[in-house]
N, CA and C of each residue as an Amber inpcrd file, in Angstrom:
protein
   495
 110.2480000  64.9060000 120.7300000 109.9840000  66.2640000 121.0740000
 109.1730000  66.9400000 119.9890000 108.6440000  68.0460000 120.3510000
 107.8490000  68.8290000 119.4020000 108.6760000  69.9910000 118.8640000
 108.3120000  70.4180000 117.7110000 108.9710000  71.5440000 117.0760000
 108.0250000  72.7360000 117.1050000 108.5580000  73.8750000 117.5140000
 107.7830000  75.1040000 117.5220000 108.3130000  75.9900000 116.4090000
 107.4230000  76.4450000 115.5690000 107.7920000  77.3160000 114.4720000
 107.2320000  78.7040000 114.7400000 108.0940000  79.6910000 114.6420000
 107.6600000  81.0710000 114.8430000 107.8890000  81.8210000 113.5480000
 106.8820000  82.5310000 113.1210000 107.0020000  83.3430000 111.9240000
 106.6670000  84.7830000 112.2770000 107.5690000  85.6750000 111.9510000
 107.3270000  87.0860000 112.1730000 106.6460000  87.6290000 110.9300000
 105.5180000  88.2810000 111.1280000 104.7850000  88.8650000 110.0080000
 104.5720000  90.3410000 110.2780000 104.4850000  91.0930000 109.2410000
 104.2640000  92.5230000 109.3860000 103.2630000  92.9870000 108.3610000
 102.8950000  94.2270000 108.4530000 101.9600000  94.7980000 107.5020000
 101.8780000  96.2930000 107.6910000 101.1440000  96.9290000 106.8410000
 100.9630000  98.3690000 106.9070000  99.5900000  98.6630000 107.4980000
  99.5020000  99.7660000 108.1970000  98.2340000 100.1760000 108.7670000
  98.0970000 101.6830000 108.7570000  96.8770000 102.1550000 108.7820000
  96.5850000 103.5850000 108.8570000  95.5110000 103.7740000 109.9160000
  95.7930000 104.6220000 110.8770000  94.8330000 104.9730000 111.9230000
  94.4210000 106.4290000 111.7220000  93.1450000 106.7140000 111.9040000
  92.6590000 108.0620000 111.6960000  91.4650000 108.3270000 112.5900000
  91.3430000 109.5530000 113.0540000  90.1460000 109.9380000 113.7970000
  88.9930000 110.2440000 112.8480000  89.2990000 110.4290000 111.5540000
  88.2870000 110.6870000 110.5420000  88.0060000 109.4210000 109.7500000
  86.8040000 109.2810000 109.2160000  86.4730000 108.0860000 108.4140000
  87.3980000 107.9560000 107.1990000  87.8400000 106.7440000 106.9600000
  88.7380000 106.4510000 105.8450000  87.9860000 105.7200000 104.7440000
  88.3980000 105.9600000 103.5270000  87.8930000 105.2010000 102.3780000
  89.0720000 104.4600000 101.7740000  88.9350000 103.1600000 101.6370000
  90.0160000 102.3470000 101.0750000  90.2140000 102.6940000  99.6070000
  91.4740000 102.8490000  99.2250000  91.8260000 103.0970000  97.8210000
  92.5240000 101.8740000  97.2400000  93.5520000 101.3660000  97.9390000
  94.2520000 100.2100000  97.4140000  95.3590000  99.7300000  98.3240000
  95.7890000  98.5280000  98.0730000  96.9140000  97.9120000  98.7630000
  97.8260000  97.3840000  97.6550000  98.7390000  98.2130000  97.2160000
  99.5050000  97.9990000  95.9990000 100.7750000  97.1950000  96.2790000
 100.9870000  96.1530000  95.4970000 102.2470000  95.4170000  95.5730000
 103.3610000  96.2910000  95.0210000 104.4570000  96.3900000  95.7630000
 105.6180000  97.1260000  95.2800000 106.5130000  96.1880000  94.4750000
 107.3130000  96.7280000  93.5520000 108.1740000  95.8860000  92.7160000
 109.0050000  94.8960000  93.5330000 109.0760000  93.6730000  93.0200000
 109.8410000  92.5650000  93.6160000 109.2070000  92.0330000  94.9070000
 107.9260000  92.3490000  95.1300000 107.2350000  91.8210000  96.3120000
 107.1710000  90.3020000  96.2270000 107.3850000  89.6740000  97.3500000
 107.3070000  88.2160000  97.4470000 105.8810000  87.8150000  97.8500000
 105.5170000  86.5220000  97.7020000 104.1920000  86.0640000  98.1360000
 103.9720000  86.3220000  99.6370000 102.7130000  86.3580000 100.0400000
 102.3660000  86.7160000 101.4210000 103.0390000  85.8350000 102.4660000
 103.3240000  84.5820000 102.1420000 103.9090000  83.6720000 103.1240000
 105.4270000  83.8190000 103.2430000 106.0380000  84.6680000 102.4220000
 107.4670000  84.9580000 102.5270000 107.5890000  86.2970000 103.2450000
 108.1210000  86.2930000 104.4500000 108.1510000  87.5290000 105.2280000
 109.2650000  88.4690000 104.7910000 110.3090000  87.9570000 104.1430000
 111.3980000  88.8140000 103.6920000 110.9580000  89.5740000 102.4380000
 111.0260000  90.8740000 102.5180000 110.7280000  91.7600000 101.3980000
 109.2790000  91.6540000 100.9120000 108.3670000  91.4740000 101.8330000
 106.9490000  91.4070000 101.5260000 106.4030000  92.8390000 101.5800000
 106.6450000  93.6250000 100.5340000 106.4300000  95.0720000 100.5740000
 105.1960000  95.5130000  99.7950000 104.4550000  96.4510000 100.4160000
 103.2350000  96.9980000  99.8250000 103.0930000  98.4720000 100.1730000
 102.1800000  99.1110000  99.4670000 101.7830000 100.4850000  99.7160000
 100.2810000 100.4880000  99.9700000  99.8880000 100.8420000 101.1880000
  98.4760000 100.9230000 101.5610000  98.0250000 102.3680000 101.3930000
  96.9210000 102.5700000 100.6480000  96.4210000 103.9250000 100.3990000
  94.9540000 104.0160000 100.7800000  94.6260000 105.0590000 101.5500000
  93.2420000 105.4060000 101.8910000  93.0510000 106.8810000 101.5700000
  91.8110000 107.3020000 101.5880000  91.5560000 108.7360000 101.4600000
  90.7220000 109.1880000 102.6480000  90.8580000 110.4600000 102.9520000
  90.1110000 111.0680000 104.0430000  89.7070000 112.4700000 103.5990000
  88.5210000 112.8940000 104.0070000  88.0720000 114.2510000 103.7040000
  88.5210000 115.1680000 104.8290000  89.2520000 116.2140000 104.4590000
  89.7160000 117.2140000 105.4250000  89.2240000 118.5630000 104.9220000
  88.2670000 119.1280000 105.6170000  87.6610000 120.3550000 105.1190000
  86.9070000 120.0570000 103.8410000  87.1800000 120.8330000 102.8200000
  86.5100000 120.6340000 101.5320000  87.3410000 119.8080000 100.5590000
  88.4660000 119.3000000 101.0220000  89.3690000 118.5820000 100.1140000
  89.6580000 117.1790000 100.6200000  89.9470000 116.3130000  99.6750000
  90.3700000 114.9700000 100.0250000  91.8830000 114.8930000 100.0760000
  92.3830000 114.0960000 100.9870000  93.8180000 113.8680000 101.1270000
  94.0340000 112.3630000 101.1170000  95.0440000 111.9290000 100.3850000
  95.4270000 110.5230000 100.4250000  96.3120000 110.2820000 101.6300000
  96.1400000 109.1380000 102.2650000  97.0030000 108.6970000 103.3540000
  97.6660000 107.4150000 102.8860000  98.9820000 107.3810000 102.9130000
  99.7150000 106.2220000 102.4200000 100.6750000 105.7110000 103.4750000
 100.6220000 104.4210000 103.7170000 101.5350000 103.7430000 104.6300000
 102.3870000 102.8040000 103.7870000 103.6970000 102.9650000 103.8900000
 104.5670000 102.1750000 103.0230000 105.7040000 101.5180000 103.7940000
 106.2060000 100.4390000 103.1950000 107.3610000  99.7070000 103.7240000
 108.1610000  99.2660000 102.5130000 109.2760000  99.9360000 102.2680000
 110.0520000  99.7160000 101.0480000 111.1590000  98.6850000 101.2610000
 111.7140000  98.2430000 100.1510000 112.7700000  97.2280000 100.1030000
 113.9740000  97.6360000 100.9510000 114.4070000  96.7310000 101.8080000
 115.5700000  96.9940000 102.6500000 116.8060000  96.2410000 102.1850000
 116.6810000  95.4550000 101.1200000 117.7770000  94.6050000 100.6830000
 118.4320000  95.0770000  99.3930000 117.7340000  95.8680000  98.5820000
 118.2210000  96.2600000  97.2640000 117.8610000  97.7260000  97.0310000
 118.8570000  98.6260000  97.1040000 118.5770000 100.0570000  96.9650000
 118.0880000 100.4320000  95.5620000 118.4760000  99.6970000  94.5220000
 117.9540000  99.9730000  93.1850000 116.4630000  99.6490000  93.1240000
 116.0720000  98.5320000  93.7320000 114.6530000  98.2070000  93.7820000
 113.9110000  99.1970000  94.6730000 114.5450000  99.6300000  95.7570000
 113.9560000 100.6260000  96.6340000 113.6320000 101.8900000  95.8260000
 114.5300000 102.2990000  94.9330000 114.2960000 103.4770000  94.0960000
 113.1500000 103.2180000  93.1110000 113.0520000 102.0130000  92.5500000
 111.9170000 101.6730000  91.6820000 110.6130000 101.7850000  92.4620000
 110.6430000 101.3020000  93.7020000 109.4550000 101.3930000  94.5500000
 109.1090000 102.8460000  94.8360000 110.1130000 103.6720000  95.1120000
 109.8800000 105.0960000  95.3720000 109.1770000 105.7470000  94.1820000
 109.6380000 105.4430000  92.9610000 109.0060000 106.0040000  91.7600000
 107.5390000 105.5940000  91.6680000 107.2460000 104.3250000  91.9280000
 105.8640000 103.8420000  91.8800000 105.0100000 104.5380000  92.9390000
 105.5520000 104.6890000  94.1310000 104.8150000 105.3500000  95.2190000
 104.5160000 106.7970000  94.8530000 105.5160000 107.5120000  94.3900000
 105.3230000 108.9160000  93.9980000 104.2710000 109.0130000  92.9030000
 104.3580000 108.1680000  91.8840000 103.3720000 108.1800000  90.7930000
 101.9720000 107.8410000  91.2940000 101.8670000 106.9040000  92.2340000
 100.5670000 106.4920000  92.7670000  99.8960000 107.5910000  93.5810000
 100.6890000 108.5240000  94.1110000 100.1520000 109.5620000  94.9880000
 100.0360000 110.9190000  94.3040000 100.3050000 110.9850000  93.0170000
 100.2650000 112.2610000  92.2840000  98.8490000 112.8000000  92.0820000
  97.8410000 111.9670000  92.2340000  96.4750000 112.3510000  91.8630000
  95.8540000 113.4000000  92.7770000  96.3340000 113.5000000  94.0100000
  95.8430000 114.5290000  94.9260000  96.8310000 114.6610000  96.0740000
  96.6850000 115.7070000  96.9100000  97.6130000 115.8640000  98.0260000
  97.6690000 114.5880000  98.8710000  98.8740000 114.2550000  99.3530000
  99.0430000 112.9830000 100.0600000  99.9970000 113.1160000 101.2380000
  99.6820000 112.3540000 102.2780000 100.6030000 112.1220000 103.3800000
 101.1520000 110.7170000 103.1620000 102.4600000 110.6140000 103.1320000
 103.1120000 109.3210000 102.9320000 104.0460000 109.0870000 104.1150000
 103.8400000 107.9860000 104.8160000 104.6390000 107.7170000 106.0090000
 105.0040000 106.2460000 106.0740000 106.1300000 105.9730000 106.7210000
 106.5070000 104.5900000 106.9360000 107.9960000 104.3660000 106.9170000
 108.3340000 103.1090000 106.6810000 109.7160000 102.6490000 106.6410000
 110.1920000 102.7380000 105.1980000 110.8950000 103.8000000 104.8810000
 111.3900000 104.0240000 103.5310000 112.6180000 103.1500000 103.2450000
 113.2510000 102.6530000 104.2940000 114.4660000 101.8400000 104.1500000
 115.4880000 102.4970000 103.2360000 115.5600000 103.8040000 103.3090000
 116.5220000 104.5890000 102.5480000 116.9360000 105.7730000 103.4100000
 118.1990000 106.0630000 103.3950000 118.7280000 107.1640000 104.2000000
 118.6610000 108.4860000 103.4360000 118.7040000 109.6010000 104.1790000
 118.7820000 110.9010000 103.5050000 119.9400000 110.9150000 102.5120000
 119.6970000 111.5080000 101.3500000 120.7230000 111.5940000 100.3210000
 120.7290000 110.4450000  99.3300000 120.0200000 109.3500000  99.6380000
 119.9540000 108.2340000  98.6840000 119.0120000 108.6010000  97.5430000
 119.1030000 107.8520000  96.4500000 118.2790000 108.1250000  95.2780000
 116.7940000 108.1530000  95.6360000 116.3540000 107.2040000  96.4520000
 114.9230000 107.1300000  96.7920000 114.4380000 108.3930000  97.4900000
 115.1630000 108.8360000  98.4880000 114.7440000 110.0340000  99.2300000
 114.8350000 111.2610000  98.3310000 115.8650000 111.3220000  97.5030000
 115.9880000 112.4380000  96.5710000 114.8310000 112.4660000  95.5720000
 114.3450000 111.3060000  95.1570000 113.1870000 111.2550000  94.2610000
 111.9560000 111.8780000  94.9270000 111.7250000 111.5520000  96.1960000
 110.6040000 112.1440000  96.9230000 110.7770000 113.6620000  97.0170000
 111.9870000 114.1100000  97.3620000 112.2470000 115.5480000  97.4850000
 112.0430000 116.2650000  96.1560000 112.6380000 115.7280000  95.0960000
 112.5920000 116.3840000  93.7750000 111.2070000 116.3150000  93.1330000
 110.3390000 115.4230000  93.6060000 108.9970000 115.3400000  93.0250000
 108.2300000 116.6380000  93.2190000 108.5880000 117.3980000  94.2500000
 107.8770000 118.6390000  94.5470000 106.5340000 118.4240000  95.1970000
 106.2030000 117.1680000  95.5040000 104.8870000 116.8570000  96.0720000
 104.8650000 116.8250000  97.5870000 106.0370000 116.8130000  98.2200000
 106.0780000 116.5290000  99.6510000 106.9150000 117.5280000 100.4370000
 106.4910000 117.7360000 101.6950000 107.2410000 118.5040000 102.6860000
 107.4680000 117.5870000 103.8800000 108.5280000 117.8300000 104.6170000
 108.7840000 117.0360000 105.8100000 110.2060000 117.2080000 106.2850000
 110.5540000 116.4820000 107.3080000 111.9180000 116.4830000 107.8440000
 112.7090000 115.4630000 107.0430000 113.6040000 115.9440000 106.1990000
 114.3480000 115.0830000 105.2880000 115.6050000 114.5020000 105.9140000
 116.0400000 115.0440000 107.0290000 117.2920000 114.5890000 107.6360000
 117.1720000 114.6220000 109.1620000 116.1390000 113.9610000 109.6840000
 115.8670000 113.9870000 111.1130000 116.7570000 113.0510000 111.9080000
 116.4820000 112.9390000 113.1920000 117.2530000 112.0530000 114.0630000
 117.1310000 110.5920000 113.6290000 118.0920000 109.7690000 113.9840000
 118.0600000 108.3420000 113.6160000 116.8320000 107.6320000 114.1880000
 116.3320000 106.6490000 113.4190000 115.1230000 105.9130000 113.7940000
 115.3320000 104.4100000 113.9040000 116.4880000 103.9050000 113.4370000
 116.7100000 102.4660000 113.3860000 118.1680000 102.1440000 113.6630000
 118.4170000 101.0330000 114.3830000 117.4900000 100.1600000 115.1210000
 117.0340000 100.8290000 116.4220000 115.8900000 100.4120000 116.9180000
 115.2580000 101.0900000 118.0550000 116.1510000 101.1670000 119.2880000
 116.9070000 100.0880000 119.5610000 117.6870000 100.0760000 120.8140000
 118.8800000 101.0270000 120.7800000 119.4360000 101.3040000 119.6170000
 120.5600000 102.2340000 119.4860000 120.5710000 102.7740000 118.0580000
 119.6510000 103.6770000 117.7480000 119.4940000 104.1020000 116.3560000
 120.7260000 104.8300000 115.8090000 121.0840000 104.4530000 114.5780000
 122.1870000 105.1100000 113.8920000 121.8500000 105.4380000 112.4390000
 120.5780000 105.1990000 112.0330000 120.1370000 105.4470000 110.6650000
 118.7690000 106.1140000 110.6580000 118.6140000 107.0800000 109.7910000
 117.3160000 107.7190000 109.5750000 116.6980000 107.0840000 108.3380000
 115.6990000 106.2140000 108.5400000 115.0610000 105.5270000 107.4120000
 113.5360000 105.5850000 107.4740000 112.9930000 106.2450000 108.4870000
 111.5430000 106.3600000 108.6650000 111.1540000 107.8270000 108.5460000
 110.1220000 108.1020000 107.7600000 109.7520000 109.4750000 107.4590000
 108.2350000 109.6470000 107.4790000 107.8120000 110.8780000 107.7130000
 106.4290000 111.3040000 107.5110000 106.4960000 112.4930000 106.5720000
 105.9080000 112.3430000 105.3970000 105.8950000 113.4060000 104.3990000
 104.4630000 113.8470000 104.1750000 104.2690000 115.1420000 104.0610000
 102.9320000 115.7240000 103.8810000 102.9060000 116.4870000 102.5520000
 101.7130000 116.9290000 102.1330000 101.6440000 117.7260000 100.9010000
 102.6190000 118.9090000 100.9530000 103.1590000 119.2640000  99.8000000
 104.2370000 120.2530000  99.7490000 103.8520000 121.6420000 100.2230000
 102.5690000 121.9590000 100.3040000 102.1880000 123.2830000 100.7970000
 101.8610000 123.2710000 102.2980000 102.1150000 122.1580000 102.9730000
 101.9710000 122.1000000 104.4190000 103.3030000 122.4920000 105.0470000
 103.2410000 123.1280000 106.2020000 104.4580000 123.6080000 106.8680000
 104.7730000 122.7200000 108.0740000 105.9880000 122.1800000 108.0910000
 106.4230000 121.3600000 109.2270000 106.6150000 122.2540000 110.4430000
 105.9100000 121.9420000 111.5300000 105.9780000 122.7190000 112.7690000
 106.8900000 122.0320000 113.7840000 106.8020000 120.7110000 113.8630000
 107.5670000 119.9580000 114.8670000 107.8680000 118.5740000 114.3080000
 109.0450000 118.0650000 114.6540000 109.4270000 116.7080000 114.2570000
 110.2380000 116.0950000 115.3880000 109.8770000 114.8720000 115.7690000
 110.6460000 114.1870000 116.7960000 110.5940000 112.6800000 116.6030000
 111.6180000 112.0280000 117.1340000 111.6940000 110.5760000 117.1360000
 111.5130000 110.1430000 118.5810000 110.6630000 109.1380000 118.7990000
 110.2710000 108.7320000 120.1440000 110.8200000 107.3410000 120.4370000
 111.5400000 107.2350000 121.5380000 112.0930000 105.9410000 121.9510000
 110.9710000 105.0210000 122.4160000 111.1650000 103.7410000 122.1970000
 110.1970000 102.7510000 122.6410000 110.5870000 101.3760000 122.1400000
 109.9100000 100.3580000 122.6710000 110.2530000  98.9850000 122.2740000
 109.0940000  98.2590000 121.5920000 108.1490000  99.0070000 121.0260000
 107.0180000  98.3840000 120.3370000 107.4080000  97.8700000 118.9500000
 108.5470000  98.2860000 118.4570000 108.9930000  97.9200000 117.1150000
 110.5160000  97.8740000 117.1030000 111.0610000  97.3880000 116.0050000
 112.5070000  97.4540000 115.8360000 112.9300000  98.8270000 115.3140000
 111.9580000  99.7240000 115.0680000 112.1900000 101.1130000 114.6850000
 111.6560000 102.0110000 115.7890000 112.1890000 103.2070000 115.8870000
 111.5970000 104.2030000 116.7780000 110.4510000 104.9060000 116.0550000
 109.4850000 105.3290000 116.8310000 108.3370000 106.0490000 116.2730000
 108.7430000 107.4430000 115.8390000 108.0740000 107.9370000 114.8160000
 108.3130000 109.2890000 114.3010000 107.0210000 110.0790000 114.4760000
 107.1380000 111.3260000 114.9430000 106.0030000 112.2120000 115.1050000
 106.3160000 113.5080000 114.3890000 105.4720000 113.9000000 113.4560000
 105.6020000 115.1830000 112.7760000 104.2840000 115.9200000 112.8980000
 104.3710000 117.2260000 113.1560000 103.1990000 118.0790000 113.2430000
 103.3170000 119.0960000 112.1110000 102.2450000 119.2280000 111.3230000
 102.2320000 120.1320000 110.1880000 101.1230000 121.1470000 110.3350000
 101.3470000 122.3420000 109.8140000 100.2910000 123.3210000 109.6290000
  99.7310000 123.0570000 108.2300000  98.4320000 122.8490000 108.1690000
  97.8140000 122.4840000 106.9010000  97.6850000 123.7010000 106.0050000
  98.1650000 123.5490000 104.7930000  98.0530000 124.6010000 103.7940000
  97.1890000 124.1350000 102.6390000  96.6300000 125.0430000 101.9140000
  95.9220000 124.7320000 100.6880000  94.5950000 124.0140000 100.8420000
  94.1130000 123.8200000 102.0440000  92.8200000 123.1280000 102.2130000
  91.7600000 124.1040000 102.6850000
C-alpha cells in the first residue's frame, strides 16, 4: 500500500485595497524552522500610505504553547511597531488579562476591543484570543466576531474612526 502524508501549513497575510510596501517578516522568539508546523511563528509587517501619513500593518501569530514566550513575543511586536502608527491583527494566542494582552494595552500605542466575544475554537468558541488593534488615537466604532468554517478561529471585524491622520 501507499502512504499519504498530510502536512498542515499556515502563514500570515495582509490584504489591502491600497498599495502595500513590504517592511519585514520577522521571526518571533522560539520560532521553529519552516518545515516544523508547530509554533512556526512570525510577524509580517507592511506599510501603507493613508492620507499624508504612513501606517504600519502587522499580521501576527503568537506562541500558543508557552505563555512566557508569548509575552516575549508581545514585547518584540510592540517594539517593532513603535516607529509609527500601526494596526496589529491576528492570533495573539493570549486571553484578555494575560501578561501579553496587558503589555499591548499598557504600551499606550493601541486601541481596540480588549475583551470581545470568544473567537476560538470556531465550532464552539470559548476563548477570546484574536484581536484587531489600531493606533491609540483611532476610535473603535464597531466590533464583531463572525461565524464561519474557513479557519479553526472565527473571523474578527473591527471598524475604527481614523484619528490623527
